[in-house]
Amino acid sequence: MFRHDYSPSMAKPSTRHKSSLSAAWLFLTGAFVALLLVWSFSAFSSSSQRFDTLSESKSATDRKQGRCDMGAVNLQYDPPNETFYDDPRLSYTVGNKVENWNQKRKEWFKHHPSFAAGAAERIVMVTGSQPSPCKNPIGDHLLLRTFKNKVDYCRIHGYDIFYNSVLLHPKMNSYWAKIPIVKAGMLAHPEAEWIWWVDSDALVTDMEFKLPLHRYKNHNVVVHGWPGMIYENKSWTSLNAGVFLIRNCQWSMDFLETWANMGPISPDFSKWGPIQRSIFKDKLFPESDDQTALIYLLYKEKEKYYDNIYLEGEFDFESYWVGVLPTYDNMTEQYIEIDRRSPTLRRRHAEKVSEFYGAEREKYLKAAGNGRGSWRRPFITHFTGCQPCSGNHNPMYSGEACWKGMVKALNFADNQVLRKYGFVHPNLRDSSLVSPVPFDYPVPNEDGPWG
C-alpha cells in the first residue's frame, strides 16, 4: 500500500535517489542550525547568569565596604568598628554632657562613607505632642493633620522627620520637652548637619520654600527674632523658640545643656522665673520658660552667644497666625496669576521634581517682598496661643477662631500638595471637598479661590 502512493515518475531510481539526498541535506542543515541556536541561547543564558552573579557579588562587596550604587546612602551597612554608640558612658538625656561630639561624628562618617555626600545640607525635622489623648474633642484630629502637613513638606524636600509622643525626661515637660528630644535627635542622627524643631501647632504654609542654609554657614542656631527687641525693648516676644534650627555639633550640645539648666531640671528653677521677669517686663508666665531663657542668654551673654545664633527676620521663618490668616485669599489669587503667566508653572509634574518648580516660581516672587505687606506665602504659620490638644487658648481670641483658623491654614497648605496629585480643595473652609485641577491653569470657582 505504501508503494501505491507513488506515481510512476517518482519510482524512477535516479530521481528518487537525488530527492532523498536533498531531503537528507536539508534535514542535517536544519538540525545543525537548530543545535547552533540552542548552543547560542544556552551560552548567552549562562553568560547572563555569570554576569548577574558577578553583579550581585560586586554589590555585596560594595555593601560590605560601605559603598553604594547611584550615589545613594547605604542603609544596609554598619561596620563592626567601635563608635561612640559602643561607649557605655554615652547618655541621650539632658544633664549628662556629651564630649568630643565633632570628633565622634567625624569617625562615624569615616565608617559610613556613603553618607558623606550632601551631609552639609541634611536636615532632620523633630516635632511631637503629649503622650495622652487630647482633651479637646477635635484635638487629636488637628494634631494628625498638622503632622501630615510636616510629613508632606519633608517628603517633598527629602528631609527625615521624627515625631515624638513621650517625655524623654520626666521633669522636662510642656515647652521644655523639646530640648531632650532635640539632643536625642542629634545623637540618633549623626549623618544630619541640622536638627529642625517645629512645634506641633506650627504649620508649613509654603510647601515650595526651601531653607536658605547658605545664610547660616557661620551660625549654629537659627531662630525667628529681632535684635532691637532683645537689647532695646527687652521683650520676651523678641524671638519665637517654637521653631528653630540647630547645628549638630559640640557647640550645640553644650548650648542645649546650658539652656536646659534654666528649666525644671535645675535646682534653681524657681529662681529663674523672677530673674527673667525682672528684665523682660512683658513676660506673661511667672515661671521660667524656654523662650525667655533663650532671650536671657542672648541678652546677658551677648559676646558668647550672639555671633553663633542667627536671628532670622528677613522672611517669615514662622508667622503669627492672627496677622497672616486674612491674607491667604489674596496670596492665592496672586499665585494663580503667576501660573497664568508661566507655561512652566502651569505644567503638570511629578512630586519628586517639585523643587525645580519652586525655584522657577522665585523668579516671579521678587516683587512680592517679605514680611508685613508681602503677598508671598508665609513659610510657617504658627498658631501661638492656641493649644489644639488641651483646648486652652489665649483669651484674646476664641477657641473657635483657633480651630477654624487651623483648618483654613491646613487646607491652604494641603492644596499645594494635592495639586500634584490632580486635586484641590475649592473652599479652604471645607476639608472634605475636593475638585480636579483644570489641565491648563487653575481658576477659582464660585466658592472662592484655592490655596
Coordinates of C-alpha atoms in Angstrom, one line a residue:
M1 CA 0.0 0.0 0.0
F2 CA 2.9 2.3 0.7
R3 CA 4.1 1.8 -2.9
H4 CA 0.7 2.7 -4.4
D5 CA 1.2 6.3 -3.1
Y6 CA 4.0 6.9 -5.6
S7 CA 3.5 7.9 -9.2
P8 CA 5.5 6.1 -11.9
S9 CA 7.8 9.1 -12.3
M10 CA 8.6 9.1 -8.6
A11 CA 9.5 5.4 -8.9
K12 CA 12.4 6.1 -11.2
P13 CA 15.6 5.1 -9.4
S14 CA 17.7 8.2 -10.4
T15 CA 15.1 10.8 -9.4
R16 CA 14.3 9.1 -6.1
H17 CA 18.0 9.0 -5.1
K18 CA 18.5 12.7 -5.8
S19 CA 15.4 13.6 -3.9
S20 CA 16.5 11.6 -0.9
L21 CA 19.9 13.2 -0.8
S22 CA 18.4 16.7 -1.0
A23 CA 16.0 15.9 1.8
A24 CA 18.7 14.5 4.0
W25 CA 20.9 17.6 3.4
L26 CA 18.1 19.9 4.3
F27 CA 17.4 17.9 7.4
L28 CA 21.0 17.9 8.5
T29 CA 21.4 21.6 7.8
G30 CA 18.2 22.4 9.8
A31 CA 19.4 20.2 12.7
F32 CA 22.8 21.9 12.7
V33 CA 21.2 25.4 12.7
A34 CA 18.9 24.4 15.5
L35 CA 21.7 23.0 17.6
L36 CA 23.7 26.2 16.9
L37 CA 20.8 28.3 18.1
V38 CA 20.3 26.2 21.2
W39 CA 24.0 26.4 22.0
S40 CA 24.0 30.2 21.4
F41 CA 21.0 30.7 23.7
S42 CA 22.5 28.4 26.3
A43 CA 25.8 30.2 26.2
F44 CA 24.1 33.6 26.4
S45 CA 21.9 32.4 29.3
S46 CA 25.0 31.1 31.1
S47 CA 26.9 34.3 30.4
S48 CA 24.0 36.3 31.8
Q49 CA 23.8 34.2 34.9
R50 CA 27.5 34.6 35.4
F51 CA 27.2 38.4 34.9
D52 CA 24.3 38.5 37.3
T53 CA 26.3 36.5 39.8
L54 CA 29.2 38.8 39.4
S55 CA 27.0 41.9 39.8
E56 CA 25.4 40.5 42.9
S57 CA 28.8 39.7 44.2
K58 CA 30.1 43.2 43.5
S59 CA 27.0 44.7 45.1
A60 CA 27.6 42.6 48.2
T61 CA 31.2 43.7 48.3
D62 CA 30.2 47.3 47.9
R63 CA 27.7 47.0 50.8
K64 CA 30.4 45.4 53.0
Q65 CA 32.8 48.3 52.2
G66 CA 30.2 51.0 52.8
R67 CA 30.0 52.0 49.1
C68 CA 26.6 52.4 47.4
D69 CA 25.2 52.4 43.9
M70 CA 24.0 55.6 42.1
G71 CA 25.3 57.9 44.8
A72 CA 22.7 56.8 47.3
V73 CA 23.3 56.3 51.0
N74 CA 23.9 52.7 52.1
L75 CA 21.2 51.8 54.6
Q76 CA 22.3 48.2 54.9
Y77 CA 25.8 48.7 56.3
D78 CA 27.1 49.2 59.8
P79 CA 30.7 48.0 60.3
P80 CA 31.9 46.1 63.4
N81 CA 34.3 49.0 64.2
E82 CA 33.7 50.6 67.5
T83 CA 32.0 54.0 67.5
F84 CA 30.5 56.3 70.1
Y85 CA 27.4 54.1 70.2
D86 CA 29.5 51.3 71.8
D87 CA 30.6 53.6 74.7
P88 CA 28.5 52.7 77.8
R89 CA 29.0 56.2 79.2
L90 CA 27.0 57.7 76.3
S91 CA 23.8 59.3 77.6
Y92 CA 21.0 60.6 75.4
T93 CA 19.4 62.5 78.4
V94 CA 20.0 66.2 79.2
G95 CA 22.0 66.8 82.3
N96 CA 24.7 64.3 81.0
K97 CA 27.2 66.1 78.8
V98 CA 28.4 64.6 75.5
E99 CA 32.1 65.3 75.0
N100 CA 34.1 65.5 71.7
W101 CA 30.9 65.2 69.6
N102 CA 32.6 66.7 66.5
Q103 CA 35.3 64.1 66.5
K104 CA 32.7 61.3 67.2
R105 CA 30.7 62.4 64.2
K106 CA 33.8 62.6 62.0
E107 CA 34.7 59.0 63.0
W108 CA 31.1 57.8 62.3
F109 CA 31.3 59.3 58.8
K110 CA 34.7 57.6 58.2
H111 CA 33.0 54.2 58.9
H112 CA 29.9 55.2 56.8
P113 CA 31.3 57.0 53.7
S114 CA 28.1 56.7 51.7
F115 CA 26.6 59.4 54.0
A116 CA 29.3 62.0 53.3
A117 CA 27.8 63.3 50.1
G118 CA 25.2 66.0 50.9
A119 CA 25.8 65.9 54.6
A120 CA 26.1 69.7 54.9
E121 CA 22.5 70.2 53.8
R122 CA 21.0 67.1 55.5
I123 CA 18.1 68.0 57.9
V124 CA 16.0 66.0 60.3
M125 CA 12.8 67.7 61.4
V126 CA 11.8 66.9 65.0
T127 CA 8.4 67.5 66.4
G128 CA 5.9 65.9 68.8
S129 CA 2.9 66.1 71.1
Q130 CA 1.9 64.8 74.5
P131 CA 1.6 61.1 75.3
S132 CA -2.0 61.1 76.4
P133 CA -5.2 61.6 74.3
C134 CA -6.3 65.2 73.7
K135 CA -9.0 66.8 75.9
N136 CA -10.2 68.9 73.1
P137 CA -12.7 66.7 71.0
I138 CA -11.0 67.7 67.7
G139 CA -7.5 67.9 69.2
D140 CA -6.3 64.6 68.0
H141 CA -7.6 65.2 64.5
L142 CA -5.9 68.5 64.3
L143 CA -2.6 67.0 65.6
L144 CA -2.9 64.3 63.0
R145 CA -3.3 66.9 60.2
T146 CA -0.5 69.1 61.5
F147 CA 1.8 66.0 61.5
K148 CA 0.7 65.2 57.9
N149 CA 1.5 68.8 57.0
K150 CA 5.1 68.4 58.2
V151 CA 5.4 64.9 56.6
D152 CA 4.3 66.3 53.3
Y153 CA 6.9 69.1 53.4
C154 CA 9.7 66.7 54.4
R155 CA 8.8 64.2 51.7
I156 CA 8.8 66.9 49.0
H157 CA 12.3 68.2 50.1
G158 CA 13.9 64.9 51.0
Y159 CA 14.2 65.5 54.8
D160 CA 13.8 62.9 57.5
I161 CA 11.2 63.5 60.3
F162 CA 10.9 62.2 63.8
Y163 CA 7.6 62.6 65.7
N164 CA 7.9 62.0 69.5
S165 CA 4.9 61.5 71.8
V166 CA 6.7 60.6 75.1
L167 CA 8.6 62.7 77.7
L168 CA 12.3 61.9 77.3
H169 CA 12.9 63.5 80.7
P170 CA 10.2 63.3 83.4
K171 CA 10.9 66.8 84.7
M172 CA 11.2 68.5 81.3
N173 CA 7.6 68.8 80.3
S174 CA 5.4 71.4 78.5
Y175 CA 7.6 73.8 76.4
W176 CA 10.8 72.4 78.0
A177 CA 10.2 68.9 76.5
K178 CA 11.7 69.9 73.2
I179 CA 15.3 70.2 74.5
P180 CA 15.7 66.5 75.5
I181 CA 14.1 65.5 72.1
V182 CA 16.5 67.7 70.1
K183 CA 19.5 66.3 72.0
A184 CA 18.4 62.7 71.4
G185 CA 17.8 63.6 67.7
M186 CA 21.3 64.8 67.3
L187 CA 22.7 61.6 68.8
A188 CA 20.4 59.4 66.7
H189 CA 21.2 61.2 63.5
P190 CA 25.0 61.9 63.3
E191 CA 24.5 61.9 59.5
A192 CA 22.4 65.1 59.7
E193 CA 24.0 68.6 59.9
W194 CA 20.9 70.2 61.2
I195 CA 18.1 69.3 63.6
W196 CA 14.9 71.4 62.9
W197 CA 12.5 71.7 65.8
V198 CA 8.9 72.6 64.8
D199 CA 6.1 73.0 67.4
S200 CA 3.0 70.8 66.8
D201 CA 0.9 74.0 66.3
A202 CA 3.2 75.4 63.6
L203 CA 2.2 74.6 60.0
V204 CA 4.3 74.8 56.9
T205 CA 2.2 77.0 54.6
D206 CA 4.7 77.4 51.7
M207 CA 5.5 73.9 50.5
E208 CA 7.8 75.2 47.8
F209 CA 10.1 77.3 50.0
K210 CA 13.5 75.8 50.8
L211 CA 15.5 76.8 53.8
P212 CA 18.4 79.1 52.8
L213 CA 21.1 77.1 54.6
H214 CA 23.9 79.1 52.9
R215 CA 22.9 82.1 55.0
Y216 CA 23.6 80.2 58.2
K217 CA 27.0 78.7 57.4
N218 CA 28.7 80.6 60.2
H219 CA 26.0 80.1 62.8
N220 CA 24.8 77.2 64.9
V221 CA 21.3 78.2 65.8
V222 CA 18.6 79.9 63.6
V223 CA 15.5 81.3 65.2
H224 CA 13.0 83.9 64.2
G225 CA 13.8 87.1 66.0
W226 CA 14.8 90.8 66.1
P227 CA 17.9 92.1 67.9
G228 CA 16.3 95.5 68.6
M229 CA 13.5 93.9 70.6
I230 CA 16.1 92.0 72.7
Y231 CA 18.6 94.7 73.5
E232 CA 16.5 97.8 73.4
N233 CA 12.9 96.8 74.1
K234 CA 13.8 93.9 76.4
S235 CA 10.8 92.0 75.3
W236 CA 10.1 88.3 75.8
T237 CA 8.5 88.2 72.3
S238 CA 11.7 89.4 70.6
L239 CA 12.1 85.8 69.2
N240 CA 10.0 82.7 69.0
A241 CA 11.5 79.5 70.2
G242 CA 8.8 77.3 68.8
V243 CA 10.7 76.8 65.5
F244 CA 14.4 76.7 65.3
L245 CA 17.3 75.1 63.5
I246 CA 20.3 73.8 65.5
R247 CA 23.6 72.5 64.0
N248 CA 24.6 69.0 65.0
C249 CA 27.9 69.9 66.7
Q250 CA 29.7 70.2 70.0
W251 CA 28.8 73.8 70.5
S252 CA 25.1 72.9 70.2
M253 CA 25.5 70.0 72.6
D254 CA 26.9 72.4 75.2
F255 CA 24.4 75.1 74.4
L256 CA 21.5 72.7 75.0
E257 CA 22.8 71.8 78.4
T258 CA 23.1 75.5 79.4
W259 CA 19.6 76.2 78.0
A260 CA 18.2 73.2 79.9
N261 CA 19.7 74.3 83.2
M262 CA 17.2 77.2 83.3
G263 CA 14.4 74.6 83.2
P264 CA 12.8 72.2 85.7
I265 CA 15.9 70.0 85.9
S266 CA 17.8 72.9 87.6
P267 CA 17.8 73.1 91.4
D268 CA 17.4 76.9 90.9
F269 CA 14.4 76.6 88.6
S270 CA 12.1 78.5 91.0
K271 CA 14.6 81.4 90.9
W272 CA 14.9 81.8 87.2
G273 CA 11.3 83.0 86.6
P274 CA 11.6 86.1 88.8
I275 CA 15.1 86.8 87.3
Q276 CA 13.7 86.7 83.8
R277 CA 10.7 88.9 84.7
S278 CA 12.9 91.5 86.3
I279 CA 14.5 92.1 82.9
F280 CA 11.7 91.3 80.5
K281 CA 8.7 93.1 81.9
D282 CA 6.2 91.9 79.4
K283 CA 6.8 88.2 80.2
L284 CA 3.4 86.6 80.9
F285 CA 4.4 83.4 82.7
P286 CA 5.7 83.6 86.3
E287 CA 8.0 80.6 85.9
S288 CA 11.0 80.2 83.7
D289 CA 10.1 79.2 80.1
D290 CA 12.3 78.1 77.2
Q291 CA 11.7 81.2 75.1
T292 CA 12.6 83.7 77.8
A293 CA 15.6 81.6 78.8
L294 CA 16.9 81.8 75.3
I295 CA 16.4 85.5 75.2
Y296 CA 18.1 85.8 78.6
L297 CA 21.2 84.0 77.3
L298 CA 21.4 86.3 74.3
Y299 CA 20.9 89.4 76.5
K300 CA 23.2 88.6 79.3
E301 CA 25.9 86.8 77.4
K302 CA 25.9 88.6 74.0
E303 CA 29.6 88.1 73.4
K304 CA 29.3 84.4 73.9
Y305 CA 26.1 83.6 72.0
Y306 CA 25.1 86.4 69.6
D307 CA 27.6 85.5 66.8
N308 CA 26.5 81.9 66.9
I309 CA 22.8 82.5 66.9
Y310 CA 21.2 83.8 63.7
L311 CA 18.1 85.9 64.3
E312 CA 16.2 85.4 61.1
G313 CA 13.9 88.4 60.4
E314 CA 14.2 88.7 56.6
F315 CA 11.4 86.2 55.8
D316 CA 8.6 84.5 57.7
F317 CA 10.6 81.8 59.3
E318 CA 7.4 81.5 61.4
S319 CA 4.5 83.9 61.4
Y320 CA 1.8 84.7 63.9
W321 CA -1.4 83.3 62.6
V322 CA -3.7 86.2 63.5
G323 CA -1.8 88.5 61.2
V324 CA -1.4 86.2 58.1
L325 CA -4.6 84.2 58.1
P326 CA -6.7 87.0 56.4
T327 CA -4.1 87.4 53.6
Y328 CA -4.4 83.8 52.3
D329 CA -7.1 84.6 49.7
N330 CA -5.1 87.5 48.2
M331 CA -2.0 85.3 48.1
T332 CA -3.9 82.6 46.3
E333 CA -5.1 85.0 43.7
Q334 CA -1.5 86.3 43.2
Y335 CA -0.1 82.8 42.8
I336 CA -2.8 81.8 40.3
E337 CA -1.9 84.9 38.3
I338 CA 1.7 83.8 38.3
D339 CA 0.6 80.4 37.0
R340 CA -1.4 82.0 34.2
R341 CA 1.7 83.9 33.0
S342 CA 4.1 80.9 33.2
P343 CA 3.7 77.9 30.9
T344 CA 6.3 76.1 33.0
L345 CA 4.4 76.6 36.3
R346 CA 1.1 75.5 34.7
R347 CA 2.7 72.3 33.6
R348 CA 1.8 69.1 35.5
H349 CA 4.8 67.3 37.0
A350 CA 5.9 64.6 39.4
E351 CA 6.1 65.4 43.0
K352 CA 9.7 64.4 43.2
V353 CA 10.8 67.3 41.0
S354 CA 8.8 69.9 42.9
E355 CA 11.9 71.8 44.0
F356 CA 12.6 72.7 40.3
Y357 CA 9.2 74.4 40.1
G358 CA 9.7 76.1 43.4
A359 CA 12.9 77.7 42.1
E360 CA 11.1 78.7 38.9
R361 CA 8.4 80.5 40.9
E362 CA 11.0 82.5 42.7
K363 CA 11.6 84.5 39.5
Y364 CA 8.0 85.8 39.8
L365 CA 8.1 86.4 43.6
K366 CA 10.8 89.1 43.7
A367 CA 8.2 91.8 43.5
A368 CA 6.3 90.3 46.5
G369 CA 8.9 91.2 49.0
N370 CA 8.9 89.7 52.5
G371 CA 7.3 90.3 55.9
R372 CA 4.4 92.7 56.5
G373 CA 2.5 93.8 53.4
S374 CA 4.0 90.9 51.3
W375 CA 1.8 88.7 49.2
R376 CA 4.3 85.9 49.4
R377 CA 3.1 82.8 51.2
P378 CA 4.3 82.7 54.9
F379 CA 6.8 79.9 55.2
I380 CA 5.3 78.7 58.5
T381 CA 2.1 79.8 60.1
H382 CA 2.4 79.4 63.9
F383 CA -0.8 79.2 66.0
T384 CA 0.8 80.6 69.0
G385 CA -1.7 80.9 71.9
C386 CA -3.8 78.1 70.5
Q387 CA -3.5 74.8 72.2
P388 CA -5.4 72.4 70.0
C389 CA -4.8 69.4 72.2
S390 CA -5.8 70.8 75.6
G391 CA -8.4 73.2 74.1
N392 CA -6.9 76.1 76.1
H393 CA -6.2 79.3 74.2
N394 CA -5.2 82.9 74.7
P395 CA -8.3 84.8 76.0
M396 CA -7.6 87.5 73.3
Y397 CA -9.5 85.2 70.8
S398 CA -12.0 82.4 70.9
G399 CA -11.3 78.7 70.6
E400 CA -13.5 78.6 67.6
A401 CA -11.2 81.2 65.9
C402 CA -8.2 78.9 66.6
W403 CA -9.7 75.7 65.3
K404 CA -11.3 77.2 62.2
G405 CA -8.1 79.1 61.6
M406 CA -6.1 75.9 61.7
V407 CA -8.4 74.2 59.3
K408 CA -8.1 77.1 56.8
A409 CA -4.3 77.1 57.1
L410 CA -4.1 73.3 56.8
N411 CA -6.2 73.4 53.6
F412 CA -4.2 76.3 52.2
A413 CA -1.1 74.2 52.6
D414 CA -2.8 70.9 51.5
N415 CA -3.8 72.5 48.2
Q416 CA -0.2 72.9 47.3
V417 CA 0.3 69.2 47.9
L418 CA -2.9 67.9 46.4
R419 CA -2.4 69.8 43.2
K420 CA 0.5 67.5 42.4
Y421 CA -2.0 64.6 42.7
G422 CA -4.5 66.3 40.4
F423 CA -6.9 67.7 43.0
V424 CA -7.6 70.7 45.2
H425 CA -9.9 72.0 48.0
P426 CA -12.1 74.5 46.2
N427 CA -13.0 76.0 49.6
L428 CA -10.5 76.5 52.3
R429 CA -13.1 76.2 55.0
D430 CA -14.3 72.7 54.0
S431 CA -11.7 70.0 54.2
S432 CA -13.9 67.3 52.8
L433 CA -14.5 68.8 49.4
V434 CA -12.0 68.3 46.5
S435 CA -12.2 69.1 42.8
P436 CA -10.0 68.0 39.9
V437 CA -7.4 70.6 38.9
P438 CA -8.1 72.0 35.3
F439 CA -5.5 70.9 32.8
D440 CA -4.3 74.3 31.5
Y441 CA -4.3 76.6 34.5
P442 CA -6.2 76.8 37.8
V443 CA -9.2 79.1 38.0
P444 CA -11.0 80.0 41.3
N445 CA -14.6 78.8 41.4
E446 CA -17.6 80.5 42.9
D447 CA -16.9 79.2 46.4
G448 CA -13.6 81.2 46.5
P449 CA -10.0 80.7 45.4
W450 CA -8.0 77.8 46.5
G451 CA -4.6 78.0 48.1

